[in-house]
Coordinates of C-alpha atoms and ligand atoms in Angstrom, one line a residue:
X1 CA 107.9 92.0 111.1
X2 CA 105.3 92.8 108.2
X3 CA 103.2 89.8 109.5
X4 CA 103.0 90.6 112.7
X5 CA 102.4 94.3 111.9
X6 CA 99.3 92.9 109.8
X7 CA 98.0 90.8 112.6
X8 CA 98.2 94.5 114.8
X9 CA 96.3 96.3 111.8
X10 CA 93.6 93.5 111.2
X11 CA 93.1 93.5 115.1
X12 CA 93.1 97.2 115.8
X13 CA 90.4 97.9 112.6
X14 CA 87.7 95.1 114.4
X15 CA 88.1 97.3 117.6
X16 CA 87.8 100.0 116.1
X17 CA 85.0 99.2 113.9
X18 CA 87.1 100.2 110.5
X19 CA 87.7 99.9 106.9
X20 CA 90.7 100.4 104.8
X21 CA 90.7 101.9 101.3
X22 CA 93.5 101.7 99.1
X23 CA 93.8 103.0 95.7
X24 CA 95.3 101.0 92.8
X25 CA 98.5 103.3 93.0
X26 CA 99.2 102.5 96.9
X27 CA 102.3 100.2 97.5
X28 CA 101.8 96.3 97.0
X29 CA 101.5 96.1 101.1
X30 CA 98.9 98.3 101.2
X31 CA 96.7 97.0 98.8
X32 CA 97.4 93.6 100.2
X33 CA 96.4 94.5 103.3
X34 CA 93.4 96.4 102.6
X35 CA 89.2 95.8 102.6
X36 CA 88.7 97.1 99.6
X37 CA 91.1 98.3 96.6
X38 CA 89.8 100.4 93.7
X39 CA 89.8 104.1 91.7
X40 CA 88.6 107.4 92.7
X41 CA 84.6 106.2 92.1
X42 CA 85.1 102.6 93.2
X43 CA 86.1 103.8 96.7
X44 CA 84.0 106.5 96.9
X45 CA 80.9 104.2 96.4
X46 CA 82.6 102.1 99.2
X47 CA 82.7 105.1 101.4
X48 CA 79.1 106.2 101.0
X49 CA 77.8 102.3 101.2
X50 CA 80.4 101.4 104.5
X51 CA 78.6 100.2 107.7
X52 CA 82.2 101.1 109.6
X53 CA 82.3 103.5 111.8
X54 CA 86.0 104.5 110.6
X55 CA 87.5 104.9 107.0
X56 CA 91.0 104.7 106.9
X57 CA 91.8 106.3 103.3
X58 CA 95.1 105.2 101.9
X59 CA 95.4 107.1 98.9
X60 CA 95.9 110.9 98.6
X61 CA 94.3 114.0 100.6
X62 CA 91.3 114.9 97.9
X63 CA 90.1 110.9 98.5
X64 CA 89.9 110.8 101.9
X65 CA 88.0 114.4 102.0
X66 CA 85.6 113.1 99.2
X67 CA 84.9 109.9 101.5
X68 CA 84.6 112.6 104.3
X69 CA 81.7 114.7 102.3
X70 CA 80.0 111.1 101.6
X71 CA 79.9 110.0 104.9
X72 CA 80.1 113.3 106.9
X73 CA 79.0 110.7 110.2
X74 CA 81.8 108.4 109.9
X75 CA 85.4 109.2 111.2
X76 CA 87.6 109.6 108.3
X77 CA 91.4 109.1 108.4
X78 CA 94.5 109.7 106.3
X79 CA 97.7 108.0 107.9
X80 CA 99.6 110.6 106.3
X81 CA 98.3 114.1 105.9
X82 CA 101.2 115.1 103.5
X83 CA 99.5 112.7 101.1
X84 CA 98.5 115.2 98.5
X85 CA 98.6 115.8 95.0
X86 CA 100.0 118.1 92.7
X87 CA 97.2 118.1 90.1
X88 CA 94.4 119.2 92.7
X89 CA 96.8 121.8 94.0
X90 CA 97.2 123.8 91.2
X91 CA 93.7 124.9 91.2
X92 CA 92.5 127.3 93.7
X93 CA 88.8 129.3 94.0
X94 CA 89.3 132.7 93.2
X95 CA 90.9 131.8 89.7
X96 CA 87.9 129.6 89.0
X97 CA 85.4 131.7 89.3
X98 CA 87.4 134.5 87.2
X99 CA 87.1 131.4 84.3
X100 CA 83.3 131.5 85.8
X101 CA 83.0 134.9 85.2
X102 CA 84.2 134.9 81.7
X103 CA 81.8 132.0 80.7
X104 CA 78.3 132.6 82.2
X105 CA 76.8 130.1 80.2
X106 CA 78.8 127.4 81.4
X107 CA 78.2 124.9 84.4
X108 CA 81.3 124.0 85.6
X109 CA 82.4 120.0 85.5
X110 CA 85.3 119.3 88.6
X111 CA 87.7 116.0 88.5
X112 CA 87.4 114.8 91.8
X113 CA 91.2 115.4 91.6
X114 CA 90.6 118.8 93.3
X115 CA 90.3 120.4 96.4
X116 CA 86.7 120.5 98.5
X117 CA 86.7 124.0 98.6
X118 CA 87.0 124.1 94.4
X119 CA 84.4 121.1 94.3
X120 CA 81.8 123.5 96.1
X121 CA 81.9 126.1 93.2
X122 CA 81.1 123.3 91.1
X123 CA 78.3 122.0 89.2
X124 CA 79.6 118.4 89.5
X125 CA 82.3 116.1 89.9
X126 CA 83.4 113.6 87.6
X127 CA 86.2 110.8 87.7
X128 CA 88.1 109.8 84.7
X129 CA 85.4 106.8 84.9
X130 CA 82.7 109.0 83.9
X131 CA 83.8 112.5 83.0
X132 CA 82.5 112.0 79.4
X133 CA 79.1 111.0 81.4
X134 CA 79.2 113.5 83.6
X135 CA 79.8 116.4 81.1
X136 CA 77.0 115.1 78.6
X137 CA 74.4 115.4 81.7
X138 CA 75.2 118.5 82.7
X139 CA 72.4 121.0 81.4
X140 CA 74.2 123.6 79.4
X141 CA 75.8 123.6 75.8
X142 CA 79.3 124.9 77.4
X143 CA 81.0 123.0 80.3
X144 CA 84.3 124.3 82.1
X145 CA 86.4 121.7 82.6
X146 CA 88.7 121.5 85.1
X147 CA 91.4 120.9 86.6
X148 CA 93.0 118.1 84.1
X149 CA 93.9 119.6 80.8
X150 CA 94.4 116.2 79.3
X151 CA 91.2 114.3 80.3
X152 CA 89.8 117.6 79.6
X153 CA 91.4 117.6 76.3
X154 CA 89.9 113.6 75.6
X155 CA 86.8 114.3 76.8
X156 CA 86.3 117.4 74.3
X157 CA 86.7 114.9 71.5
X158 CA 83.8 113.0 72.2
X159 CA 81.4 115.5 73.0
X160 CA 79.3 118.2 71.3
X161 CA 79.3 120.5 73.8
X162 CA 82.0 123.5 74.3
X163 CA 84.8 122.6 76.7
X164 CA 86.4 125.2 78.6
X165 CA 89.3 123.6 79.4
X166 CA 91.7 124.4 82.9
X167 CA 95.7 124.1 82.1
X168 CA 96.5 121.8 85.0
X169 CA 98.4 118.4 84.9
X170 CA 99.3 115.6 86.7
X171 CA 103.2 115.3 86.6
X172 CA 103.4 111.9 87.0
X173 CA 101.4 111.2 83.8
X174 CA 101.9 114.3 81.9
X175 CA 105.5 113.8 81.6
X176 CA 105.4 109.9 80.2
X177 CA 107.8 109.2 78.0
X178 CA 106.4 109.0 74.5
X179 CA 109.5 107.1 72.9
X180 CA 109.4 105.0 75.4
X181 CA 106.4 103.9 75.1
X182 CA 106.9 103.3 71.6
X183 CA 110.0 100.7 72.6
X184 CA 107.8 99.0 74.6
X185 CA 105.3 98.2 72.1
X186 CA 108.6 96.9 69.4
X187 CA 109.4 94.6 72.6
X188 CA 106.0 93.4 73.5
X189 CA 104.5 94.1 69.6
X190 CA 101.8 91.2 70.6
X191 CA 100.9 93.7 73.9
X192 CA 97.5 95.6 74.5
X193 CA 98.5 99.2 75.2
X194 CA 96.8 101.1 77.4
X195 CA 96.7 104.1 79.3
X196 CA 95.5 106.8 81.4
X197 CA 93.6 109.8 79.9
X198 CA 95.9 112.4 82.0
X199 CA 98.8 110.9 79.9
X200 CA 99.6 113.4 77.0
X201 CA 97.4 113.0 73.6
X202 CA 100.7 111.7 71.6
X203 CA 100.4 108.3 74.5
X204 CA 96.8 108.1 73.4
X205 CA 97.6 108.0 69.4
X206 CA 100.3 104.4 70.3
X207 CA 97.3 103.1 72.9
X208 CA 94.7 100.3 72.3
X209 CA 92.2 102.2 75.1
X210 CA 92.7 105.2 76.9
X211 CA 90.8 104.1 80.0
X212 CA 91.1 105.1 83.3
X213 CA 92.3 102.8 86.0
X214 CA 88.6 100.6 86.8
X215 CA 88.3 100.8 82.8
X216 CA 91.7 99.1 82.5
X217 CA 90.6 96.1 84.8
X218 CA 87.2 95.8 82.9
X219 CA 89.1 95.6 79.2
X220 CA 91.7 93.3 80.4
X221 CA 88.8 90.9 81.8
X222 CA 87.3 91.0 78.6
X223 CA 90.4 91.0 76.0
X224 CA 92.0 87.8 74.8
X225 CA 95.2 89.0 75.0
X226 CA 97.7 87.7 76.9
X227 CA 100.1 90.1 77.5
X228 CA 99.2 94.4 78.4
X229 CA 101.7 97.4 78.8
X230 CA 99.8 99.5 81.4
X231 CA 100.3 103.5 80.9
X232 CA 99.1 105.1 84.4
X233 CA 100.9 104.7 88.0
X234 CA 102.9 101.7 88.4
X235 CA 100.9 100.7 91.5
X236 CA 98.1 99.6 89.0
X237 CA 100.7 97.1 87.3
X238 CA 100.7 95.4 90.4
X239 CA 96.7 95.4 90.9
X240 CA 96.2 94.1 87.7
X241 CA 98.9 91.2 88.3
X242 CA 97.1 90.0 91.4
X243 CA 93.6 90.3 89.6
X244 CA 95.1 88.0 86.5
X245 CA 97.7 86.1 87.5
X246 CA 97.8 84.0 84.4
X247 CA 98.5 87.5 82.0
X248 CA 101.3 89.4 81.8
X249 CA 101.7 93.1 82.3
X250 CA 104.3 95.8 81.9
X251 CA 104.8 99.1 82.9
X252 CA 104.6 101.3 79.4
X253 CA 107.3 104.0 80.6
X254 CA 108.0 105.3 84.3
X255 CA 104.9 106.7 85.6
X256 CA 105.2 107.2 89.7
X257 CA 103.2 109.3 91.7
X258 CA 105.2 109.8 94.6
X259 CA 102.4 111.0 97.1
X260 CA 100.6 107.8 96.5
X261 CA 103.8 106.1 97.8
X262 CA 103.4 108.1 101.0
X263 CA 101.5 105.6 103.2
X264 CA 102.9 102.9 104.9
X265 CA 101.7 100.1 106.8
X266 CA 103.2 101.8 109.9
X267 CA 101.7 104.7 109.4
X268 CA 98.4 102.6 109.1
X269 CA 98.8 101.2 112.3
X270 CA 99.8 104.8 114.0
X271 CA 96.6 105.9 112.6
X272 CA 94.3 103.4 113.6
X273 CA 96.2 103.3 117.7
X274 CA 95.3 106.9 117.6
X275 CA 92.3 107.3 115.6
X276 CA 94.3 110.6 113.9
X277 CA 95.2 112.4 111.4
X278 CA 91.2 112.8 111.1
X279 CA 89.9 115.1 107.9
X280 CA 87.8 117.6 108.9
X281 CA 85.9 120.6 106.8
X282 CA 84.2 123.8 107.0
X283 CA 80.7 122.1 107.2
X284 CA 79.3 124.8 104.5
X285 CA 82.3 123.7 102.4
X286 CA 81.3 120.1 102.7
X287 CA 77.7 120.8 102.2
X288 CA 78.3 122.6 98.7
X289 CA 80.7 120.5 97.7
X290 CA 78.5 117.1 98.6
X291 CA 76.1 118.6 96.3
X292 CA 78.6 118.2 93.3
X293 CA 79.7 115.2 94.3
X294 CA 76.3 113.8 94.7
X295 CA 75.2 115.0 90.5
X296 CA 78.6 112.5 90.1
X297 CA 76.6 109.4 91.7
X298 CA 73.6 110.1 90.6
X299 CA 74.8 110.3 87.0
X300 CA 76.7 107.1 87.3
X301 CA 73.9 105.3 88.9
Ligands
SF4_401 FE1 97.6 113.4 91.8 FE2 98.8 112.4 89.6 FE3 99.4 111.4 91.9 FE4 97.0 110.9 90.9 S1 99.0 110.2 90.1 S2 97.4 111.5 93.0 S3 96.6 112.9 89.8 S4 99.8 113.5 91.3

């Protein structure tokens, strides 16, 4: 059934001149099955670089709008619009610009993990890839970050500049489980450790690297170990299996996003028959916000 479903997805994305995303979180079928698999800045390169004339996005909503602001030509699709996330919900304009308002000095530094209409009160975007990066080439001596209190939090450590830090979270990370991590790493005390900077600073003290998910690939590449507990979504355990098949990896503790668990290759298929659910923006929305996310590309290069 899956194979034959495959053949109807590879088909339907020649005739319609497309190319499938997938972040590291998506299900194992999904990142099997698609072009290109990767993190937030990974894919958006890939969006802004694509020669297709359709994206399909499988990931969550605040990706496929950022490939939509990158390549405001191209049709871009989300198989399932209740794909979202709770982190980028839990910020919203008029608050923002009340934090504005109380620190004029400060340009404001957005995780892509945000809404579009947030991103165009911003200065620019980061991802967890660059957000250090990003915040050191910002011109002002005061940044707010927002909306992820814990990269926010990791970030502030390495910098000199004044962090104004929003009080959002991702569940999924947020809540790891400490002590569980901790068991791990007594039944794999030979494992690299690491983990995601939304996990909570107490994960970070037990890790090896606090990297985010592209960062994880790169240290595992370049580490002689053998064996890695992996502290972000357990869709990345999978990634990094079928990168190295000759390590080992284990989840550190029960991290699941279930909106990145969303898509499925049915819904793929629906999507790409009826070229729909297509994202779509205020265009003075996406022209603000493209301005933030464009700082973001030009800082990483
Ligand atoms: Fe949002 Fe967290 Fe899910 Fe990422 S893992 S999409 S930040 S809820």
């Amino acid at each position: 059934m899956n194979d034959s479903m495959e053949a109807r997805i590879d088909h339907l994305k020649r005739k319609r001149d497309a190319v499938i995303l997938a972040h590291s979180y998506q299900p194992p079928e999904i990142q099997d099955m698609a072009d290109h698999v990767g993190d937030s800045l990974e894919l958006s390169v890939k969006a802004s670089t694509t020669d297709a004339s359709v994206i399909v996005f499988c990931g969550v909503s605040f990706m496929a709008e950022t490939a939509h602001i990158l390549s405001p030509d191209k049709t871009v699709i989300l198989p399932e619009p209740d794909a979202g996330c709770p982190l980028a919900d839990c910020i919203e304009v008029p608050a923002l610009r009340t934090l504005q308002g109380m620190h004029p000095d400060s340009l404001t530094v957005l995780y892509v993990n945000s809404p579009a209409s947030v991103k165009a009160e911003a200065y620019a975007c980061c991802t967890s890839a660059n957000a250090l990066q990003v915040v050191e080439s910002v011109p002002s001596d005061e940044v707010i970050f927002a909306p992820d209190r814990n990269l926010g939090t990791f970030i502030s450590r390495s910098t000199k500049k004044r962090v104004h830090i929003w009080n959002g979270a991702c569940r999924s990370h947020a809540t790891a489980d400490i002590g569980e991590m901790a068991s791990r790493k007594e039944e794999w005390p030979d494992a690299r450790l690491l983990v995601h900077p939304e996990t909570p600073p107490e994960a970070w003290e037990l890790a090896d690297a606090v990297l985010g998910t592209g960062g994880m690939i790169r240290y595992v590449a370049s580490s002689g170990s053998r064996r890695f507990l992996i502290g972000t979504e357990e869709g990345m355990v999978y990634r990094l299996k079928t990168l190295f098949p000759e390590r080992e990896f284990m989840p550190a503790g029960l991290i699941y996003c279930e909106n990145m668990k969303k898509i499925s290759l049915q819904k793929v298929l629906l999507s790409l028959e009826r070229l729909e659910p297509v994202v779509e923006m205020d265009p003075e929305v996406r022209r603000r916000a493209g301005l933030a996310v464009a700082r973001m590309m030009e800082t990483t290069g």
